[in-house]
Backbone as a ProteinNet text record, in pm:
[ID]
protein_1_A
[PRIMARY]
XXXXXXXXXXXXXXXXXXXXXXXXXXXXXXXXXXXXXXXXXXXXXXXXXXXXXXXXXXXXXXXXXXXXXXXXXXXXXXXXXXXXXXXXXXXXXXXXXXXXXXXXXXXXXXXXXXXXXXXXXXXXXXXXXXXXXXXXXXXXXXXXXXXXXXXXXXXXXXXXXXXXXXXXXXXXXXXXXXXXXXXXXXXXXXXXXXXXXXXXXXXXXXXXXXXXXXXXXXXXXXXXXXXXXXXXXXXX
[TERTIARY]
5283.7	5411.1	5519.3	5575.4	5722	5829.8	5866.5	6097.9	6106.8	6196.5	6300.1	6441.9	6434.5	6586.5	6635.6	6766.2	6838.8	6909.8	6842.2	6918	6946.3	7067.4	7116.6	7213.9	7215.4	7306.9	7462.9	7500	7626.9	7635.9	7662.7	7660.8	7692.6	7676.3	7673.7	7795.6	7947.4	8061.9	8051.3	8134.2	8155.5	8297.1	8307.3	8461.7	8552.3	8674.3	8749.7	8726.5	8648.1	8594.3	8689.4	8790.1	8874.9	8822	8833.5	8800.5	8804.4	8734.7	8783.5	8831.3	8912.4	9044	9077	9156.3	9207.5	9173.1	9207.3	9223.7	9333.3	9314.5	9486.2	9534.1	9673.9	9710.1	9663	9732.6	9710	9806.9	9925.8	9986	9972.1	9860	9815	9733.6	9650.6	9532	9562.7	9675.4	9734.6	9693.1	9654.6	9624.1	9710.5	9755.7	9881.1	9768.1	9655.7	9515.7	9417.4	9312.6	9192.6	9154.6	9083.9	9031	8932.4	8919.7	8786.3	8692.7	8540.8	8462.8	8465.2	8440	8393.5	8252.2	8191	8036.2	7992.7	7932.1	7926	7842.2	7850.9	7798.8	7725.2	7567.1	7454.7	7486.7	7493.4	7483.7	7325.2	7289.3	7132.3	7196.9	7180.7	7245	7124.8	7160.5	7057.2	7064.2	7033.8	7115.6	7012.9	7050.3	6971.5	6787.7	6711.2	6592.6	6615	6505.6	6579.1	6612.1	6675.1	6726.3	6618.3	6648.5	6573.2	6677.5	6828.2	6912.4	6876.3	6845.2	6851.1	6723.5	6606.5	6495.9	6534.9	6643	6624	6767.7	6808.1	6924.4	7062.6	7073.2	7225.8	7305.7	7425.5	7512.7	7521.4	7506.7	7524.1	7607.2	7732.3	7840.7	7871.3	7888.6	7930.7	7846.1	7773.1	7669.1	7567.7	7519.7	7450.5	7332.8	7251	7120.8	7032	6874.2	6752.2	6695.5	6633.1	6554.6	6451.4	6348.6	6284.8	6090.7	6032.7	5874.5	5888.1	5887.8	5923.1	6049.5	6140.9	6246.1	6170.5	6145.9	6094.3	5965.3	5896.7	5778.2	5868.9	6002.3	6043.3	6119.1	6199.6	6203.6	6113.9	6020.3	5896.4	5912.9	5891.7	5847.2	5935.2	6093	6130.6	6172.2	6160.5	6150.9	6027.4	5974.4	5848.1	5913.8	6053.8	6148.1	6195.4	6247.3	6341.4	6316.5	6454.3	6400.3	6361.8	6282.2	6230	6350.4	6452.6	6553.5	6688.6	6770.2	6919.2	7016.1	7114.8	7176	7289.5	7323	7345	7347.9	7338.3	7335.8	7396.9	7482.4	7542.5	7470	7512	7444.7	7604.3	7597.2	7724.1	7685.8	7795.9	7753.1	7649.1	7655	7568.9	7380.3	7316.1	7187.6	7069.3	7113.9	6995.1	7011.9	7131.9	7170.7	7057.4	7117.6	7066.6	6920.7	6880.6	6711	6657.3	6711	6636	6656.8	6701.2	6750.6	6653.5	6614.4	6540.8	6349.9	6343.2	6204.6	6163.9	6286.4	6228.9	6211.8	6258.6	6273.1	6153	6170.3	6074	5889.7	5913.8	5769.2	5714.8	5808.7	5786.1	5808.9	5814.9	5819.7	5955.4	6087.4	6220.6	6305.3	6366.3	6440.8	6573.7	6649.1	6783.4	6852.8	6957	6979.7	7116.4	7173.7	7324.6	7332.3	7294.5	7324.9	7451.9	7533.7	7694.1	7667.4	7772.7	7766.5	7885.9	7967.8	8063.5	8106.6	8232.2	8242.3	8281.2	8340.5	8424.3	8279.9	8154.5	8049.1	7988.4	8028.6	8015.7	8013.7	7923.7	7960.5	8069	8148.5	8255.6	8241.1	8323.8	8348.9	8342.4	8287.3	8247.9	8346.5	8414.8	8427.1	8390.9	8423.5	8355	8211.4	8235.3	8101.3	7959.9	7957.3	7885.3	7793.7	7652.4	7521.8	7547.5	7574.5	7578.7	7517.3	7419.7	7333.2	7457.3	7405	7401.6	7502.2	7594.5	7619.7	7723.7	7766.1	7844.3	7978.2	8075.6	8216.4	8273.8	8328.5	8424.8	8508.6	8604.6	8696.3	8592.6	8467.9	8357.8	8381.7	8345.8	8290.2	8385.7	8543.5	8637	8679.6	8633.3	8651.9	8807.4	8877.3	8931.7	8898	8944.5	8965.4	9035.5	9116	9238.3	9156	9083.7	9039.2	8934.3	8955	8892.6	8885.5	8763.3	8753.7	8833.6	8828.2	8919.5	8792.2	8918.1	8859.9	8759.1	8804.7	8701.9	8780.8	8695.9	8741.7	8809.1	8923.9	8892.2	8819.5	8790.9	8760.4	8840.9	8978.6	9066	9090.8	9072.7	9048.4	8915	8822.7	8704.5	8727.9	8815.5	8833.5	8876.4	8984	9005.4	8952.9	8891.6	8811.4	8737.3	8613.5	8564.4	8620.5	8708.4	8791.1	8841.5	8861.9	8847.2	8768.4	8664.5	8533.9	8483.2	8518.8	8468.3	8567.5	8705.1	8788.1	8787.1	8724.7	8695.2	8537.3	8467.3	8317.1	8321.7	8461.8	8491.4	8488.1	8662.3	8654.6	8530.6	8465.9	8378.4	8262.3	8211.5	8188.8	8219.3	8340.6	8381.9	8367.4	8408.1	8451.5	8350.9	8223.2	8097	7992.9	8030.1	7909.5	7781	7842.7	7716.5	7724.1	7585.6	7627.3	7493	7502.1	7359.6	7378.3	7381.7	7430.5	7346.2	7290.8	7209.6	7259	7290.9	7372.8	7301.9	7300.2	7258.9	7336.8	7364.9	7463.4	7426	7517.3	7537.7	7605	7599.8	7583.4	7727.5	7869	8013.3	8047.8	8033.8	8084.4	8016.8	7849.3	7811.1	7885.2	7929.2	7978.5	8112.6	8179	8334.4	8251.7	8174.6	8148.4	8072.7	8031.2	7980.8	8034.2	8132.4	8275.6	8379.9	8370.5	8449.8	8402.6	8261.4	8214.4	8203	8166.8	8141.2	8261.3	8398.6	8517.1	8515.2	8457.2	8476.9	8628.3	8629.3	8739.6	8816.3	8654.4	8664.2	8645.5	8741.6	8663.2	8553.3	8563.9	8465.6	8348.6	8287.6	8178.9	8117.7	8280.3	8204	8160.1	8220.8	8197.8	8059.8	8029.8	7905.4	7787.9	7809.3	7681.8	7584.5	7421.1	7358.3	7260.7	7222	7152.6	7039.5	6931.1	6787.8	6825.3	6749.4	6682	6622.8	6688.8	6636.6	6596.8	6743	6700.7	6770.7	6762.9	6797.3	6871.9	6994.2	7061	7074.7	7057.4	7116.5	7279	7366.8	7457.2	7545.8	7585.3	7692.3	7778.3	7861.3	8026.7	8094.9	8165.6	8262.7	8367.3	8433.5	8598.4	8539.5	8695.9	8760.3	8858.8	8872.8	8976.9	9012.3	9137.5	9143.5	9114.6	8990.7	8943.3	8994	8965.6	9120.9	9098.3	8987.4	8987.7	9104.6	9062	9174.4	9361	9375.4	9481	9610.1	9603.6	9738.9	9727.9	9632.7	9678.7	9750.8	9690.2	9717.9	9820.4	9893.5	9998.2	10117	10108.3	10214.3	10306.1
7387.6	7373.9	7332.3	7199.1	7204	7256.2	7275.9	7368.3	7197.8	7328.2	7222.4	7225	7277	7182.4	7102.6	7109.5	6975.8	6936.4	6788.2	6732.2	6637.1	6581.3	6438.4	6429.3	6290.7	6263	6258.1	6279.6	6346.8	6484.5	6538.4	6749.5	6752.5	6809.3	6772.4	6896.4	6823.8	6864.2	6990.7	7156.9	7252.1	7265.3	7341.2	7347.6	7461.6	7398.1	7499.3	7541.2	7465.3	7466	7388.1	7445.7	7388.6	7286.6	7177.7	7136	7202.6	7203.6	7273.3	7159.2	7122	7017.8	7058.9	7210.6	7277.1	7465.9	7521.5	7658.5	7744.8	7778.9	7857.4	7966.5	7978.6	8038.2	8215.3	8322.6	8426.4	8429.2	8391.7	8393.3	8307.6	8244.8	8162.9	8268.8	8345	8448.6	8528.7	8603.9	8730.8	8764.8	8881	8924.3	9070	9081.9	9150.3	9290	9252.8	9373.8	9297.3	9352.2	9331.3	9228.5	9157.4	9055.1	9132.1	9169	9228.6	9166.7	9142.1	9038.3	9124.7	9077.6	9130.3	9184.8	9070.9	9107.6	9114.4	9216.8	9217.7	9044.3	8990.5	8907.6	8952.5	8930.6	8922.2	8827.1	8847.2	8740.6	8763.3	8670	8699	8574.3	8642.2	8575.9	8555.3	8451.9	8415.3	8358.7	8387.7	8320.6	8274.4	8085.8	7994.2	8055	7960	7971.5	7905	7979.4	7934.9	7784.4	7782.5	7596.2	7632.9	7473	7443.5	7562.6	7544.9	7577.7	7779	7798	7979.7	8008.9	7884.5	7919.4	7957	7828.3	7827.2	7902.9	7992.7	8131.6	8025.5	7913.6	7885.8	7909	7915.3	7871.4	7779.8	7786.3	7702.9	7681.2	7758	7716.7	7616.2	7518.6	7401.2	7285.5	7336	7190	7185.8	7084.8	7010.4	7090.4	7149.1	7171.7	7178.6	7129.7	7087.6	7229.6	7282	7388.1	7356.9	7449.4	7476.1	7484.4	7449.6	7454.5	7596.4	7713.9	7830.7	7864.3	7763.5	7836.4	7767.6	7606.2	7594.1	7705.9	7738.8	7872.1	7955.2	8044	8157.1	8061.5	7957	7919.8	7936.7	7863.5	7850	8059.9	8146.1	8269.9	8328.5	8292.6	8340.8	8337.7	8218.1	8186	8234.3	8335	8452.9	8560.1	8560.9	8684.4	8657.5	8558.4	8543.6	8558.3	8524.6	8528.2	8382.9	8421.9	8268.6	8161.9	8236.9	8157.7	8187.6	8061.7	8114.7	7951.6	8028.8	7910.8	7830.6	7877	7812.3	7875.1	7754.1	7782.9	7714.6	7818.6	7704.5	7734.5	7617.9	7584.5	7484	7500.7	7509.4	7343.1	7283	7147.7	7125.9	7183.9	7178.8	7212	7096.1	7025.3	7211.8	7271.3	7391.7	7483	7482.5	7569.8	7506.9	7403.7	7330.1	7331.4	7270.7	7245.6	7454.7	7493.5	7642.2	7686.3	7641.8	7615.4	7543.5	7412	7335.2	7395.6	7438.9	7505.4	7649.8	7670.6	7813.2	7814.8	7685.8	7698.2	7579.8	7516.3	7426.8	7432.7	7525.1	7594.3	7706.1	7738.6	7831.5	7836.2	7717.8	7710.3	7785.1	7786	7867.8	7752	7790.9	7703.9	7730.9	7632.9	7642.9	7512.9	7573.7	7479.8	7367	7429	7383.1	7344.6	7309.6	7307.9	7229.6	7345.6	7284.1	7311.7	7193.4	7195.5	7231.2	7376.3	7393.4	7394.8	7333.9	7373	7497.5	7581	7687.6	7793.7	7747.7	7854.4	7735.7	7705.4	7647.8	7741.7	7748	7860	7806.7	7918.3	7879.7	7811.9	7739.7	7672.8	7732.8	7727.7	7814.6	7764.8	7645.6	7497.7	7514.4	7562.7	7512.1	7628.8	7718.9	7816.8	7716.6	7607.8	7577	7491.7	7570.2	7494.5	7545.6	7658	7758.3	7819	7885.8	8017.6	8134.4	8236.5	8302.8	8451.2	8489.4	8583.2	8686.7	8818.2	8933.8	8834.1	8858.5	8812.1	8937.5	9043.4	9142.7	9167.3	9018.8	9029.8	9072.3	8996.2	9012.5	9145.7	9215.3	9385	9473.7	9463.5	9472.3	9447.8	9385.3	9298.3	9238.9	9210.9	9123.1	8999	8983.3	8852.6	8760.7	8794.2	8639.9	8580.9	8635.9	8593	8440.9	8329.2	8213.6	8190.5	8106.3	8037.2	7895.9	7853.7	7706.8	7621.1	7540.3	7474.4	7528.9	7641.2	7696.9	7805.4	7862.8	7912.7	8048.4	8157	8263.9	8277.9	8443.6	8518.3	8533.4	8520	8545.5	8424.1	8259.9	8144.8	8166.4	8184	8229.7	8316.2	8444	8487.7	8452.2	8322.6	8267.2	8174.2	8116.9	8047.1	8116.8	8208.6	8256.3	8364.3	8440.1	8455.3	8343	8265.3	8145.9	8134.8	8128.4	8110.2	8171.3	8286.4	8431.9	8405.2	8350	8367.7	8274	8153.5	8033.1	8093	8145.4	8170.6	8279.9	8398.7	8452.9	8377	8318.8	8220	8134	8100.2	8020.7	8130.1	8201	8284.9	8356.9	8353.9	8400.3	8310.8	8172.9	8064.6	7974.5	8012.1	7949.9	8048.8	8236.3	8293.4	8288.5	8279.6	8285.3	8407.3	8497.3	8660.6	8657.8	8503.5	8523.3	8392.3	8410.8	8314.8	8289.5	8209.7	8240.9	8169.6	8192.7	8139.8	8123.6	8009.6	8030.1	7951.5	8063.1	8027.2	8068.9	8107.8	8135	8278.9	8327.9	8473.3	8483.1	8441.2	8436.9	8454.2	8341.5	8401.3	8461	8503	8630.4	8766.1	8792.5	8896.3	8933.8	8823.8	8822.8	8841.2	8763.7	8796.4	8940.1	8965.4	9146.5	9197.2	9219.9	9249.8	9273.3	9149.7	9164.8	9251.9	9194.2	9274.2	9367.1	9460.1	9633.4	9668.2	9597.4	9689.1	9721.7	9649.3	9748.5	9810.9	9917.2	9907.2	9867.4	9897	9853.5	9692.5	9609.6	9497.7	9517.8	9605.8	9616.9	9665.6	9659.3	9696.3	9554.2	9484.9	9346.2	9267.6	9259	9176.9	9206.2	9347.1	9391.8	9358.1	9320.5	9319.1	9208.3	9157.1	9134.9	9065.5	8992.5	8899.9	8830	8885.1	8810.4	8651.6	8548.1	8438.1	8421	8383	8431.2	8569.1	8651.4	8768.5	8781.9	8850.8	8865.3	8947.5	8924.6	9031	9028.7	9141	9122.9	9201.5	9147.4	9220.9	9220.6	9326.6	9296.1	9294.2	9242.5	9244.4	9223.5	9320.6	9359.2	9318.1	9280.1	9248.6	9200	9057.5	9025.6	9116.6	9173.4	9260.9	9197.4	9203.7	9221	9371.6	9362.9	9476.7	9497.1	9661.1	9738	9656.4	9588.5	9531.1	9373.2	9370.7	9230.9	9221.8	9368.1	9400.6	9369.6	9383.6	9373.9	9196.1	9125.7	8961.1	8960.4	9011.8	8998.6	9064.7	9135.8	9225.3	9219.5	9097.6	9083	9012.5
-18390.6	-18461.6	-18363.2	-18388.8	-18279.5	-18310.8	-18228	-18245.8	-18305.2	-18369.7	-18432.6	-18372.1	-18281.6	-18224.2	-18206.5	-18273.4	-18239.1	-18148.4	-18084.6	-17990.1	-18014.8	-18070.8	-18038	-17944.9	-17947	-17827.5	-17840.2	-17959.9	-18016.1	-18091.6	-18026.3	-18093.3	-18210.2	-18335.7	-18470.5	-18445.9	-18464.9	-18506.9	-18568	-18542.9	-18601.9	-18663.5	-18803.4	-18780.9	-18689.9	-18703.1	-18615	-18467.2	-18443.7	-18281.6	-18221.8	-18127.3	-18051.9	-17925.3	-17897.2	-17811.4	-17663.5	-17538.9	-17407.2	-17323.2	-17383.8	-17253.6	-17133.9	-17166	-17049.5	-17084.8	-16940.1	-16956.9	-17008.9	-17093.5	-17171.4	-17068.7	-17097.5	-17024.3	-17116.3	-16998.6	-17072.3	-17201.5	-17208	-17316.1	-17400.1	-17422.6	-17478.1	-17546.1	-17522.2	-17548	-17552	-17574.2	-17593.7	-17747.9	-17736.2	-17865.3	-17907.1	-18004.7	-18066.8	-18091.1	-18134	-18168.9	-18173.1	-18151	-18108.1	-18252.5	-18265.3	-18363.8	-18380.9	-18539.2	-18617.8	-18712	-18658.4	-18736.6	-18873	-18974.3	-19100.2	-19104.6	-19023.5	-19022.1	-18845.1	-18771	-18653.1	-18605.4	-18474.1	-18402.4	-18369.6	-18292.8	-18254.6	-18165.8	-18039.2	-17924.8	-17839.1	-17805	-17737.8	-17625.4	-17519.2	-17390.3	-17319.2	-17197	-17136	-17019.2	-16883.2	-16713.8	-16754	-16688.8	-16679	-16568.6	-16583.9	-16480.5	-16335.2	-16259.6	-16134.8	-16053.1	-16060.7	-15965.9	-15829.8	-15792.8	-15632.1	-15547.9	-15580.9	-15489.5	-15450.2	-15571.1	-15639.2	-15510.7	-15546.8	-15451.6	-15313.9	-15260.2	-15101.3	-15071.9	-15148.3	-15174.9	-15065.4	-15165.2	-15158.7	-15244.3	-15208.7	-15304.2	-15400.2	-15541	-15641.8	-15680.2	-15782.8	-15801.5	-15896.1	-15910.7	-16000.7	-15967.3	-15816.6	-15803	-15980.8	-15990.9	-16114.4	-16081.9	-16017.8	-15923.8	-16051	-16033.5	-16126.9	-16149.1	-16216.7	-16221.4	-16116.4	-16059.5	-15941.4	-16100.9	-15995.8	-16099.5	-16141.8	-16074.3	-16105.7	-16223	-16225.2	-16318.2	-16464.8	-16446.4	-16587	-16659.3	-16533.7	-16605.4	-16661.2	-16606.6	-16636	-16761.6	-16755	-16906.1	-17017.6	-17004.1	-17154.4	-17148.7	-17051	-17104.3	-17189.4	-17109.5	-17198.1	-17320.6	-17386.8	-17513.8	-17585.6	-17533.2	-17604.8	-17665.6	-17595.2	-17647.6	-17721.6	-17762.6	-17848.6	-17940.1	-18077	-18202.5	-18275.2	-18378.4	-18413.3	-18510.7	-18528.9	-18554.8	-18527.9	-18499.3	-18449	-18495	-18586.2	-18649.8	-18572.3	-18442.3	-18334.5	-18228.4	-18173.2	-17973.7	-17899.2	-17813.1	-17729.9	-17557.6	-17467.7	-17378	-17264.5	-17153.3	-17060.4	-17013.6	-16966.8	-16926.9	-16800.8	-16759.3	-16593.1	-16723.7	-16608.7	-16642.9	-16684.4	-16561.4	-16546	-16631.8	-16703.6	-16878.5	-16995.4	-16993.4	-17147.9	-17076.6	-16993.9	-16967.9	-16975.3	-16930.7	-16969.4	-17121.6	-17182.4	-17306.6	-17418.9	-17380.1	-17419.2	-17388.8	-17295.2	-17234.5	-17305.3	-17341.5	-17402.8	-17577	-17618.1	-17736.5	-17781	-17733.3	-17753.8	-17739.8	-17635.5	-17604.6	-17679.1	-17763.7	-17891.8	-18007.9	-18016.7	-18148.3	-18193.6	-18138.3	-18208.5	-18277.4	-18396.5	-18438.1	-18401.2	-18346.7	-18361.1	-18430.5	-18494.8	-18597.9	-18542.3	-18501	-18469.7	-18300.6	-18210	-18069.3	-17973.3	-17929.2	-17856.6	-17721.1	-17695.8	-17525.9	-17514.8	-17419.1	-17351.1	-17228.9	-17213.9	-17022.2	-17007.8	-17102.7	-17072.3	-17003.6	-17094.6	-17020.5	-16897.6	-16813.4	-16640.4	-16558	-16461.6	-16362.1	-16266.9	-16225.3	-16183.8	-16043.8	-16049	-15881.5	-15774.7	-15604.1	-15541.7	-15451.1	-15443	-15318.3	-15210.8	-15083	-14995.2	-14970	-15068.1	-15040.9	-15101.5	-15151.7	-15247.8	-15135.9	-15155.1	-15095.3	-14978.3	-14933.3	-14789.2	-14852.4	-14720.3	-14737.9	-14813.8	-14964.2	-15005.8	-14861.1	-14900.9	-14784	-14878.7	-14855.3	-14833.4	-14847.9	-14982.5	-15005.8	-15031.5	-14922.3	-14967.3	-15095.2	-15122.9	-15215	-15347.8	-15353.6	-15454.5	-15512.6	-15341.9	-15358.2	-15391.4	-15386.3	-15418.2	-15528.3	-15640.1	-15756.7	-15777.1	-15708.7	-15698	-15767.6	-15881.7	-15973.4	-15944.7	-15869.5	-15810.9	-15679	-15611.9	-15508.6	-15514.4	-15478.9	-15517	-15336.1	-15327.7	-15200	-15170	-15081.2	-15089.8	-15120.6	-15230.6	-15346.8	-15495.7	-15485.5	-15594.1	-15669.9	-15771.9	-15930.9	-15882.6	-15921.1	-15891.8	-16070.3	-16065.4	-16152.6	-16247.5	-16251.9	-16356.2	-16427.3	-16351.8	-16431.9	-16481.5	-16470.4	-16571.7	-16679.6	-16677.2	-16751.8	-16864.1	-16849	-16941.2	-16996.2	-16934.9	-17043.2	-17096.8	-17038.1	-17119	-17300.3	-17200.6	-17316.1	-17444	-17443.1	-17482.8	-17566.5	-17509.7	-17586.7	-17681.6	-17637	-17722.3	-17852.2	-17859	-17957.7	-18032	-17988.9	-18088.6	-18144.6	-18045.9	-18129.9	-18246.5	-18262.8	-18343.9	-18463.2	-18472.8	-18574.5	-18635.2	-18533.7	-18588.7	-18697.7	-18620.2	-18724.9	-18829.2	-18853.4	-18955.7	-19029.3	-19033	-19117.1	-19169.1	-19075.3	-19073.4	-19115.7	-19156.2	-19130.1	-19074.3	-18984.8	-18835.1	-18771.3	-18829.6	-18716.8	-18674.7	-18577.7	-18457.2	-18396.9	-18227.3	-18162.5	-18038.3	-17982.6	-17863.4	-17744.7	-17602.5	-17538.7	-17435.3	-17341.1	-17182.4	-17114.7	-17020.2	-16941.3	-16768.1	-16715	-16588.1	-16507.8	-16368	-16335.8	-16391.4	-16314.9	-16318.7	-16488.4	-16555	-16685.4	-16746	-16721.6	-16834.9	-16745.2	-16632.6	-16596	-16668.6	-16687.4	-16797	-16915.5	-16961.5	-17078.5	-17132.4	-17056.9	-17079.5	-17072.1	-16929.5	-16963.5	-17037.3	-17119.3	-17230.9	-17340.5	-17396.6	-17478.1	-17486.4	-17352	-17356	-17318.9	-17343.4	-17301.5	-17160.1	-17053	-16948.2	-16835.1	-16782	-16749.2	-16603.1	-16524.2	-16353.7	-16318.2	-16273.7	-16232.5	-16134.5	-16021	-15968.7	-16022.7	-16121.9	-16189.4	-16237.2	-16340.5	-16392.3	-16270.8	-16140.9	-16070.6	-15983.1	-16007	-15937.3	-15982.9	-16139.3	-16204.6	-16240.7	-16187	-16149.8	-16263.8	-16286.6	-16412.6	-16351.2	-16348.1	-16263.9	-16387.7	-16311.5	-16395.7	-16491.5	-16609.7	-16724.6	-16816.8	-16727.6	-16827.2	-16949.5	-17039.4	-17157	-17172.5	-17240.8	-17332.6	-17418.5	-17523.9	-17651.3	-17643.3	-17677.8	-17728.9	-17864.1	-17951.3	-18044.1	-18067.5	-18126.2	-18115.4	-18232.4	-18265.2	-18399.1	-18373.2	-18228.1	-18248	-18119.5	-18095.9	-17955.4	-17913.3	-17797.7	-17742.6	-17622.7	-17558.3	-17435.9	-17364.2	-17271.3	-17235.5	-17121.5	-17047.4	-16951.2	-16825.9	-16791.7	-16675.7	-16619.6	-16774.3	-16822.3	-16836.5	-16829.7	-16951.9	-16854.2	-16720.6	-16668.9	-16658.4	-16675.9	-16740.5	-16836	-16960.9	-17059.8	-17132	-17061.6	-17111.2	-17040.8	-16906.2	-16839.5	-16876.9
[MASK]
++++++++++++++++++++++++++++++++++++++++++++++++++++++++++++++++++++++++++++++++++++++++++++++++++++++++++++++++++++++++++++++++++++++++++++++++++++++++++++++++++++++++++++++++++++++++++++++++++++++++++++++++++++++++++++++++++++++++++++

């Protein structure tokens, strides 16, 4: 039996899906109260499989890097987990998202019906850390969100986009009844994005936390909030 996923070479248009031009500001994303789905979300998340780069423990970052023979295996497996249908999926512009994406679904026969490409889920920019041996970043261990390397993302421009994301994928579900979404993305914004979702309140926790290649989450979500880790952005 083949997946039926769809790939064309133009993304079959959603409504109310804001384009990602730019990053909003926080007062752009300020929320007065938390946004409440009617019907909870089902997100089934997913860090890409491993790149050449993941193998030889550089820095990746925003480089394009190919999946490694090893990451396409841990692709096809993990599309054993999944579920056998999901009425959309989105997938981040960088090549090693969508191809772990395409490997797991396709090798199992999963249907997905709807498939979008976002930048807002990109792993964030590293600049000059990018394609250096893997090393100990204090500000990291510190969770420090403003802290960016020269030429690269901090954590609190991720935040917003991802935030972002999360608040157009609301709407969209509401307006579309869609309460099941399957995502693969990258380490930086599933850390905001879990983050967000479980409310957490330490950055140093979101920033601590650790996503092997291709592992899985399920998570659910009844409302967008700005959560306490977020809140002195968002309330300033």
């Amino acid at each position: 039996m083949e997946s039926t996923l769809m790939v064309a070479q133009a993304f079959v248009p959603l409504p109310h899906v804001r384009p990602a031009a730019g990053v909003k500001s926080w007062s752009d994303l300020r929320l007065a109260a938390p946004l409440f789905l009617r019907v909870p979300l089902t997100m089934h998340v997913i860090r890409h499989g491993e790149t050449v780069t993941n193998a030889q423990r550089l820095v990746t970052g925003s480089v394009d890097a190919e999946l490694s023979t090893h990451g396409v295996t841990q692709a096809k497996e993990v599309g054993t987990r999944l579920d056998q249908r999901y009425p959309l999926a989105f997938v981040s512009t960088l090549r090693r998202s969508r191809a772990t994406l395409e490997y797991a679904v396709r090798s199992n026969a999963v249907h997905v019906a709807i498939l979008k490409s976002d930048p807002r889920l990109n792993e964030r920019s590293l600049g000059v850390l990018e394609m250096q041996p893997e090393r100990f970043i204090p500000a990291y261990a510190e969770g420090d969100l403003e802290f960016a390397p020269p030429g690269g993302e901090s954590y609190e421009l991720v935040a917003r986009r991802v935030l972002g994301f999360l608040l157009d994928l609301a709407e969209l579900a509401e307006d579309a009844r869609v309460n099941k979404v399957l995502i693969c993305g990258h380490m930086g914004p599933l850390r905001i994005l879990c983050g967000i979702a479980e409310a957490a309140r330490d950055s140093r926790t979101v920033l601590a936390r650790h996503f092997r290649n291709t592992e899985l989450l399920k998570l659910e979500v009844d409302r967008v909030a700005i959560p306490p880790f977020l809140s002195r952005y968002a309330n300033g």
